[in-house]
GROMACS .gro file of N, CA and C in nm:
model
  366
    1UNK      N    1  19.807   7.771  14.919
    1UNK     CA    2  19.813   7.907  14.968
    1UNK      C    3  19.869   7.996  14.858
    2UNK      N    4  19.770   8.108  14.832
    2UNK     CA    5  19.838   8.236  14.742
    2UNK      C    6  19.887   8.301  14.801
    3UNK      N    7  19.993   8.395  14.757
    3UNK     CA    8  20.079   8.515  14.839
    3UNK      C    9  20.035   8.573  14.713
    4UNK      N   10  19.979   8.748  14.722
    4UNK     CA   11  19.979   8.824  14.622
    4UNK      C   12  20.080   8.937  14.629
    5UNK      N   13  20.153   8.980  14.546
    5UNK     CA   14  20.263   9.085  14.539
    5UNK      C   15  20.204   9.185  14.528
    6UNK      N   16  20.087   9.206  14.449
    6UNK     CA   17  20.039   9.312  14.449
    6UNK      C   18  19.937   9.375  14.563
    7UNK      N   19  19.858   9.277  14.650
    7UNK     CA   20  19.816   9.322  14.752
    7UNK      C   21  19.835   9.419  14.866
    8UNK      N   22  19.804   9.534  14.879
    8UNK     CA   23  19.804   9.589  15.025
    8UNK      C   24  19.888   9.556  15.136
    9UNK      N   25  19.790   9.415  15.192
    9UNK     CA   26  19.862   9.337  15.310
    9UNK      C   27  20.020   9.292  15.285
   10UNK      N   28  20.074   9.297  15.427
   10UNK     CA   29  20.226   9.256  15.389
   10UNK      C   30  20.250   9.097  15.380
   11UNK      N   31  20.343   9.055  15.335
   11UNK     CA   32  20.332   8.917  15.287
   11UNK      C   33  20.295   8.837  15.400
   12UNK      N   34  20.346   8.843  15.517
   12UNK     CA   35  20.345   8.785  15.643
   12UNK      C   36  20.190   8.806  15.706
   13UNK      N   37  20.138   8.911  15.685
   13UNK     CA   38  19.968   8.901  15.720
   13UNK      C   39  19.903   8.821  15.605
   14UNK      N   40  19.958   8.816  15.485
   14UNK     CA   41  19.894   8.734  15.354
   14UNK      C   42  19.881   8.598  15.444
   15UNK      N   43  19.983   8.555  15.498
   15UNK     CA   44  20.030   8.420  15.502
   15UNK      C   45  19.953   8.384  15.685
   16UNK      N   46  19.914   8.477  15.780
   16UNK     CA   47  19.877   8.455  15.900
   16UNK      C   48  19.737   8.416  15.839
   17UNK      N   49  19.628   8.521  15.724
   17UNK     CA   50  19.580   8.526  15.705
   17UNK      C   51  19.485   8.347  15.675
   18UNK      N   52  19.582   8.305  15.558
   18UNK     CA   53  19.537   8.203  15.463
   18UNK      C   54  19.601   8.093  15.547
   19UNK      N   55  19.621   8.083  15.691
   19UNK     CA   56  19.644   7.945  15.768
   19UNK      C   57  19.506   8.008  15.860
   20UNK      N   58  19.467   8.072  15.898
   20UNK     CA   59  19.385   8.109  15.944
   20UNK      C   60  19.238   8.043  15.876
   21UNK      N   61  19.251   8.113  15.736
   21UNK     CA   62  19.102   8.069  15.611
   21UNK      C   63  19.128   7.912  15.640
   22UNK      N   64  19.257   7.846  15.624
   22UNK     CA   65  19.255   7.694  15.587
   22UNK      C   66  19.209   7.619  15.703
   23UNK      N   67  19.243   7.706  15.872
   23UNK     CA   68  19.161   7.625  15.955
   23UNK      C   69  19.006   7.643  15.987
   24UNK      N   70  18.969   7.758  15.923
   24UNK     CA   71  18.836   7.717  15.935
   24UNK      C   72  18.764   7.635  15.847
   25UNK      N   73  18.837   7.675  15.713
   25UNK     CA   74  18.732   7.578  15.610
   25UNK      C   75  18.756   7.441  15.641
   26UNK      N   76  18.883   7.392  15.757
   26UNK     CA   77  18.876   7.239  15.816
   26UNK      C   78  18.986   7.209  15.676
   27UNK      N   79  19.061   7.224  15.610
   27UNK     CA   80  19.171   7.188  15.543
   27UNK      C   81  19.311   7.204  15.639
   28UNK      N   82  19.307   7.247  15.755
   28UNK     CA   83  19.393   7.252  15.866
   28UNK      C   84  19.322   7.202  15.993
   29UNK      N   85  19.343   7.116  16.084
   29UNK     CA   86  19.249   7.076  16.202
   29UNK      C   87  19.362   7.096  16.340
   30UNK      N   88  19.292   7.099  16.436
   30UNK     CA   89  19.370   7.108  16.554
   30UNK      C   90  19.451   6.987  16.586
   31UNK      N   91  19.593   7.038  16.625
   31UNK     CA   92  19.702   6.942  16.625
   31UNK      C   93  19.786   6.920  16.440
   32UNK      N   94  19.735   6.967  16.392
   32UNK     CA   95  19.808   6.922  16.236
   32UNK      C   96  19.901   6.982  16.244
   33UNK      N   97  20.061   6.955  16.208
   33UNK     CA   98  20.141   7.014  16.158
   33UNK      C   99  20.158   7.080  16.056
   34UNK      N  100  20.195   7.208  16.083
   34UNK     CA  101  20.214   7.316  15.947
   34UNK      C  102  20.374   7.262  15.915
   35UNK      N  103  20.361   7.327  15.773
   35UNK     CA  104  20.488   7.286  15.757
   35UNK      C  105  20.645   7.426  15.767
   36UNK      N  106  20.722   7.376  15.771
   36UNK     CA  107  20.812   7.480  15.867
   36UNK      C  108  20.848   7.552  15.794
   37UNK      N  109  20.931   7.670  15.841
   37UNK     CA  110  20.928   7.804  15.803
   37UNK      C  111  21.016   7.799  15.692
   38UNK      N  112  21.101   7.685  15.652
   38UNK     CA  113  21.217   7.704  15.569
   38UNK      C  114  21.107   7.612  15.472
   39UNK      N  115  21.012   7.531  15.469
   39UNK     CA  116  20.917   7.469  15.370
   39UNK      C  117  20.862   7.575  15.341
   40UNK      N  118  20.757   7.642  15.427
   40UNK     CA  119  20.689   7.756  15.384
   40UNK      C  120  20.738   7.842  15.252
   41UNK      N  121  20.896   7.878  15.321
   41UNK     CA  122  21.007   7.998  15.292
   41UNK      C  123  20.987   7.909  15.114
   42UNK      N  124  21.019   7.848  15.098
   42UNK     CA  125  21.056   7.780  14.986
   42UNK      C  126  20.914   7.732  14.868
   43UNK      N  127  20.795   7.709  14.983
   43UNK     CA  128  20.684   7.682  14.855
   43UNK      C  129  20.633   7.806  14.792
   44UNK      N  130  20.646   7.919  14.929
   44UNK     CA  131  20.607   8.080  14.848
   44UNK      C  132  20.637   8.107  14.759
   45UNK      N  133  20.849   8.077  14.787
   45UNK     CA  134  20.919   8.177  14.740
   45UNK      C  135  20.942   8.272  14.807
   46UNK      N  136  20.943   8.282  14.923
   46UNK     CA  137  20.933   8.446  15.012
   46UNK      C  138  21.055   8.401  15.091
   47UNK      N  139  21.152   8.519  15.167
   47UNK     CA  140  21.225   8.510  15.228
   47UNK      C  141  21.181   8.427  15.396
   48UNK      N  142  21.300   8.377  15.427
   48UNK     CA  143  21.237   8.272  15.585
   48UNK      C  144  21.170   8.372  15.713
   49UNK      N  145  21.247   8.476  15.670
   49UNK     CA  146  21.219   8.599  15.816
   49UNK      C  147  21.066   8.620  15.786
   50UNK      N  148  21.027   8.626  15.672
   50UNK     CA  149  20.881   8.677  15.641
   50UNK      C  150  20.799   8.570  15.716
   51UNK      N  151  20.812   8.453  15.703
   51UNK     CA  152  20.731   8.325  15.752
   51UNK      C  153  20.792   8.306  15.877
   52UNK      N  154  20.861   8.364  15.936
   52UNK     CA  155  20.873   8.312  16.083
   52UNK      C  156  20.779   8.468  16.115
   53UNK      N  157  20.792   8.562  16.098
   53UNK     CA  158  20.723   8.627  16.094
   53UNK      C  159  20.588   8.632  16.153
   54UNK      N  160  20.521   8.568  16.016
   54UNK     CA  161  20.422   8.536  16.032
   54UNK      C  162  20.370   8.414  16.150
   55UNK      N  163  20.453   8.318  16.180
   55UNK     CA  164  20.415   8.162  16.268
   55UNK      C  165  20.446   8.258  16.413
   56UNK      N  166  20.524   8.375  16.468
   56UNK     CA  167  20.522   8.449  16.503
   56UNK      C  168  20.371   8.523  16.592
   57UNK      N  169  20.328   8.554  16.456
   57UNK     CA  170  20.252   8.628  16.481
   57UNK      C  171  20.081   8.520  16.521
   58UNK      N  172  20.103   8.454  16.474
   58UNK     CA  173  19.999   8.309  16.467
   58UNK      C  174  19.998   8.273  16.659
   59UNK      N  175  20.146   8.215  16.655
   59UNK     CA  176  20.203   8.186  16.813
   59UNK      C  177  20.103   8.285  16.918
   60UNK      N  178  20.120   8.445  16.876
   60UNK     CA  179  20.091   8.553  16.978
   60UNK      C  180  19.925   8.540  16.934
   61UNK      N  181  19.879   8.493  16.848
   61UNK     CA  182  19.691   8.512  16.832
   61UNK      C  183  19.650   8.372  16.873
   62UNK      N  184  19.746   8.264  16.964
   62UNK     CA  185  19.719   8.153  17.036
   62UNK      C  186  19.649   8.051  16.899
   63UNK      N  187  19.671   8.104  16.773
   63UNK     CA  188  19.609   7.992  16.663
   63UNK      C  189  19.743   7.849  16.638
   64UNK      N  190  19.858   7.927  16.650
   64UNK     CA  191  19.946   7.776  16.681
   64UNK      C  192  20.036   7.789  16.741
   65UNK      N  193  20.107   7.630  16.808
   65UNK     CA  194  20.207   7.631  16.926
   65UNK      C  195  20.323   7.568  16.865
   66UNK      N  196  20.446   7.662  16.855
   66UNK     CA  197  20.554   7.542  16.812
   66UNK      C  198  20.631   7.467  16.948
   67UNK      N  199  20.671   7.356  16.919
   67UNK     CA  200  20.753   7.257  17.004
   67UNK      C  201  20.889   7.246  16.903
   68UNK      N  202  20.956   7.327  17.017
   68UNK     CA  203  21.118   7.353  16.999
   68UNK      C  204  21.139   7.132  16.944
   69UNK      N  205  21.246   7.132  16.820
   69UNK     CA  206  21.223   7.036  16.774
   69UNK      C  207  21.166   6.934  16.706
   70UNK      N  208  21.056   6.938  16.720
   70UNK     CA  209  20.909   6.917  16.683
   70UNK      C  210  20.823   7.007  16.559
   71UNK      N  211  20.829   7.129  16.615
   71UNK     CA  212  20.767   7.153  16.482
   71UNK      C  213  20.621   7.271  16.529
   72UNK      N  214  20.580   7.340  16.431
   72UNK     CA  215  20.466   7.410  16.446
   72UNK      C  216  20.373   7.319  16.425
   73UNK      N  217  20.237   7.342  16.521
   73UNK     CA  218  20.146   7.246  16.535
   73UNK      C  219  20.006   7.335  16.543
   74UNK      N  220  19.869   7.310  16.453
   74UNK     CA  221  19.725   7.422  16.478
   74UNK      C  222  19.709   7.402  16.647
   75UNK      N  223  19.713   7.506  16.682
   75UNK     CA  224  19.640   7.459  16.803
   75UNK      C  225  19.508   7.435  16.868
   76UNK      N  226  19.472   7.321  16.953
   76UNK     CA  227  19.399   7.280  17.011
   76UNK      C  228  19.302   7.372  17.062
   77UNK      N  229  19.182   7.377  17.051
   77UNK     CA  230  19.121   7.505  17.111
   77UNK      C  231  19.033   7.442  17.217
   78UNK      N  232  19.066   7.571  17.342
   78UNK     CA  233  19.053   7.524  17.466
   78UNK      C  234  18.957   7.611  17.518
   79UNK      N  235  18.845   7.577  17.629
   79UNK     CA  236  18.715   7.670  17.642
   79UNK      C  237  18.727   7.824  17.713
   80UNK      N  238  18.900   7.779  17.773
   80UNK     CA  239  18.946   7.917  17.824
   80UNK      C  240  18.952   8.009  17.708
   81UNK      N  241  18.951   7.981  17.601
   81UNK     CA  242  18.974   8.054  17.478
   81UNK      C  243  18.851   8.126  17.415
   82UNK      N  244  18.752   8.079  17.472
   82UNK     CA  245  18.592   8.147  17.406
   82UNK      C  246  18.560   8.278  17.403
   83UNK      N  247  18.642   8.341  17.541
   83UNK     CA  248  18.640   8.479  17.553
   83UNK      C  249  18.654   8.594  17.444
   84UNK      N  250  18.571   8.654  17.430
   84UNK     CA  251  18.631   8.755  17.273
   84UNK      C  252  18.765   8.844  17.367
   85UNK      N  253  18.872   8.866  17.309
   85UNK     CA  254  18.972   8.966  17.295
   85UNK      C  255  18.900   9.102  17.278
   86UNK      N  256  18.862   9.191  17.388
   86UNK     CA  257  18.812   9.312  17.372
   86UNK      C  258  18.925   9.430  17.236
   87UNK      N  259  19.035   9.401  17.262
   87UNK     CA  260  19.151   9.458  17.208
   87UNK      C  261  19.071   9.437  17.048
   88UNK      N  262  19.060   9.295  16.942
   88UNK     CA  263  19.081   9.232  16.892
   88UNK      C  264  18.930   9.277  16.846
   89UNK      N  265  18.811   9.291  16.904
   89UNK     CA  266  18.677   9.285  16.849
   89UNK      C  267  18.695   9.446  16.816
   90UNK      N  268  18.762   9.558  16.905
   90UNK     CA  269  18.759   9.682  16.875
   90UNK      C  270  18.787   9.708  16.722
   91UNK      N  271  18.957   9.620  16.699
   91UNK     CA  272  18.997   9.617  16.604
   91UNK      C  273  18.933   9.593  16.471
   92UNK      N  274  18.868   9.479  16.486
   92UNK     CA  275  18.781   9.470  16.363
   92UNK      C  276  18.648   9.508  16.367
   93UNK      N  277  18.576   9.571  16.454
   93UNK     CA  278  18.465   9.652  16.412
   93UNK      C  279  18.521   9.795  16.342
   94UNK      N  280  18.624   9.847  16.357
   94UNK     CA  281  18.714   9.959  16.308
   94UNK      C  282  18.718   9.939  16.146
   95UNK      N  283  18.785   9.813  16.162
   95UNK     CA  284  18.799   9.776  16.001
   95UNK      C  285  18.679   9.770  15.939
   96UNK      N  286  18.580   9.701  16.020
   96UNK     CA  287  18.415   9.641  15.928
   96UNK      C  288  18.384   9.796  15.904
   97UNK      N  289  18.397   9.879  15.993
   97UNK     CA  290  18.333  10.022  15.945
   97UNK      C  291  18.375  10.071  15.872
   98UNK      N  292  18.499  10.065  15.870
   98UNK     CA  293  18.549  10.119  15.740
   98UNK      C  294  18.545  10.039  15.561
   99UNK      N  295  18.521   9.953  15.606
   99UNK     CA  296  18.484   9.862  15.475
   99UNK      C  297  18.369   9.877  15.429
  100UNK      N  298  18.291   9.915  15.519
  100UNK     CA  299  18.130   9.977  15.508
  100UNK      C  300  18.137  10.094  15.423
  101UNK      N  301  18.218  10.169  15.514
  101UNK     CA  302  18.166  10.264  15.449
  101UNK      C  303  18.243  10.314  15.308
  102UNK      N  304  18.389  10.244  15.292
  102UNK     CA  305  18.371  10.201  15.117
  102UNK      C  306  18.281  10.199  15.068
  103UNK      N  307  18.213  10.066  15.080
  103UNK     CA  308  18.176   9.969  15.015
  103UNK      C  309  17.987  10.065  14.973
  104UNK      N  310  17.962  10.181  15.057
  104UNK     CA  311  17.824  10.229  15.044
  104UNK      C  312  17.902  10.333  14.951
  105UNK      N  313  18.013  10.420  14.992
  105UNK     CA  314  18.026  10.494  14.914
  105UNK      C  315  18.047  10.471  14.752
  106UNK      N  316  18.066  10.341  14.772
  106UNK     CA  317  18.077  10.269  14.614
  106UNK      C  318  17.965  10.265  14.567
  107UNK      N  319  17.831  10.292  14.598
  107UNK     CA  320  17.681  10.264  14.571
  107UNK      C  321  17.634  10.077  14.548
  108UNK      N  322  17.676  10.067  14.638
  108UNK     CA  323  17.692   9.931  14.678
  108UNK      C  324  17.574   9.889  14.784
  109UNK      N  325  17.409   9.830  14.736
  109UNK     CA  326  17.353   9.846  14.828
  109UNK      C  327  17.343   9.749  14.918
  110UNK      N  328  17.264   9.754  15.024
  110UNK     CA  329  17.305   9.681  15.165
  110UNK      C  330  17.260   9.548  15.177
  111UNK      N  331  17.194   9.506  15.050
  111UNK     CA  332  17.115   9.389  15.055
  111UNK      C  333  17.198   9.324  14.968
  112UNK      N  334  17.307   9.396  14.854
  112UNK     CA  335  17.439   9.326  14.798
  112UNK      C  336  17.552   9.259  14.950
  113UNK      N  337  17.539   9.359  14.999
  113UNK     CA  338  17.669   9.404  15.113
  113UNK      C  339  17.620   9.234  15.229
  114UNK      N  340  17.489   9.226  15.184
  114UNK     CA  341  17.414   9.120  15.281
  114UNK      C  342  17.466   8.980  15.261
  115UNK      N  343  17.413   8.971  15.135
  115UNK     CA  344  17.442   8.861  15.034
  115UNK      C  345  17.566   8.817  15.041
  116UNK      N  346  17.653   8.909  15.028
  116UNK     CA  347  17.856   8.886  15.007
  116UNK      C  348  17.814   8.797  15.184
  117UNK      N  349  17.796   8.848  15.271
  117UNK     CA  350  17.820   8.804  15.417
  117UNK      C  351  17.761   8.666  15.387
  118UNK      N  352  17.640   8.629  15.384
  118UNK     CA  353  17.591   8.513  15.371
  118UNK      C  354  17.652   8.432  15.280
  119UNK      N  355  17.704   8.480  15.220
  119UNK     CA  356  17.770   8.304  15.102
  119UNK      C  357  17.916   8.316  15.115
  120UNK      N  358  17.955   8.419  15.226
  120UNK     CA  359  18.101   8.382  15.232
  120UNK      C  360  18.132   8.257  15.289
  121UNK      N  361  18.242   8.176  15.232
  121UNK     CA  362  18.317   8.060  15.305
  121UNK      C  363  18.400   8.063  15.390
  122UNK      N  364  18.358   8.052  15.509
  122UNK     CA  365  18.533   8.065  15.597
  122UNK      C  366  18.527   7.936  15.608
   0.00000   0.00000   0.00000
């Protein structure tokens, strides 16, 4: 996992972010233990509040469950879960539009804009 200093995002969305990328590309699987906030805190380099923070914020988007003692764990995905988050799809069609419309005002044409979508890796 990278944390960038210079990035935009705050460190704690850096870090929701790239456990997020690692379970889809399947380098994180359901049930794996992440490792804890004072490991985290320490492989960054980032303060512990930032990474609880973030496992925090993970907890509330139902991507993982900690067990007091035990430990943060990916969570299991369950079919009650298929539902899109109306809240959550608003949100990022907001963002996609606005990345759009960067990304045209950059003279960036739509069959580039196509291409980036198709060979992305999640």
């Amino acid at each position: 996992m990278y944390i960038d200093p210079n990035n935009k995002d705050a460190i704690y969305e850096q870090i929701v972010f790239n456990i997020k990328k690692d379970i889809l590309q399947g380098i994180l699987s359901p049930e794996d233990k992440i490792l804890s906030v004072r490991e985290m805190s320490k492989k960054l380099g980032v303060n512990p509040n930032t990474v609880a923070k973030a496992y925090k914020e993970l907890e509330y988007q139902n991507v993982i469950v900690t067990i007091k003692g035990r430990g943060s764990f990916v969570k299991r995905f369950e079919e009650s879960d298929t539902e899109i988050d109306i809240q959550t799809q608003k949100k990022l069609k907001k963002e996609l539009q606005s990345w759009l419309v960067e990304a045209r005002y950059a003279k960036i044409p739509k069959d580039i804009i196509y291409e980036w979508i198709k060979e992305e890796e999640y």
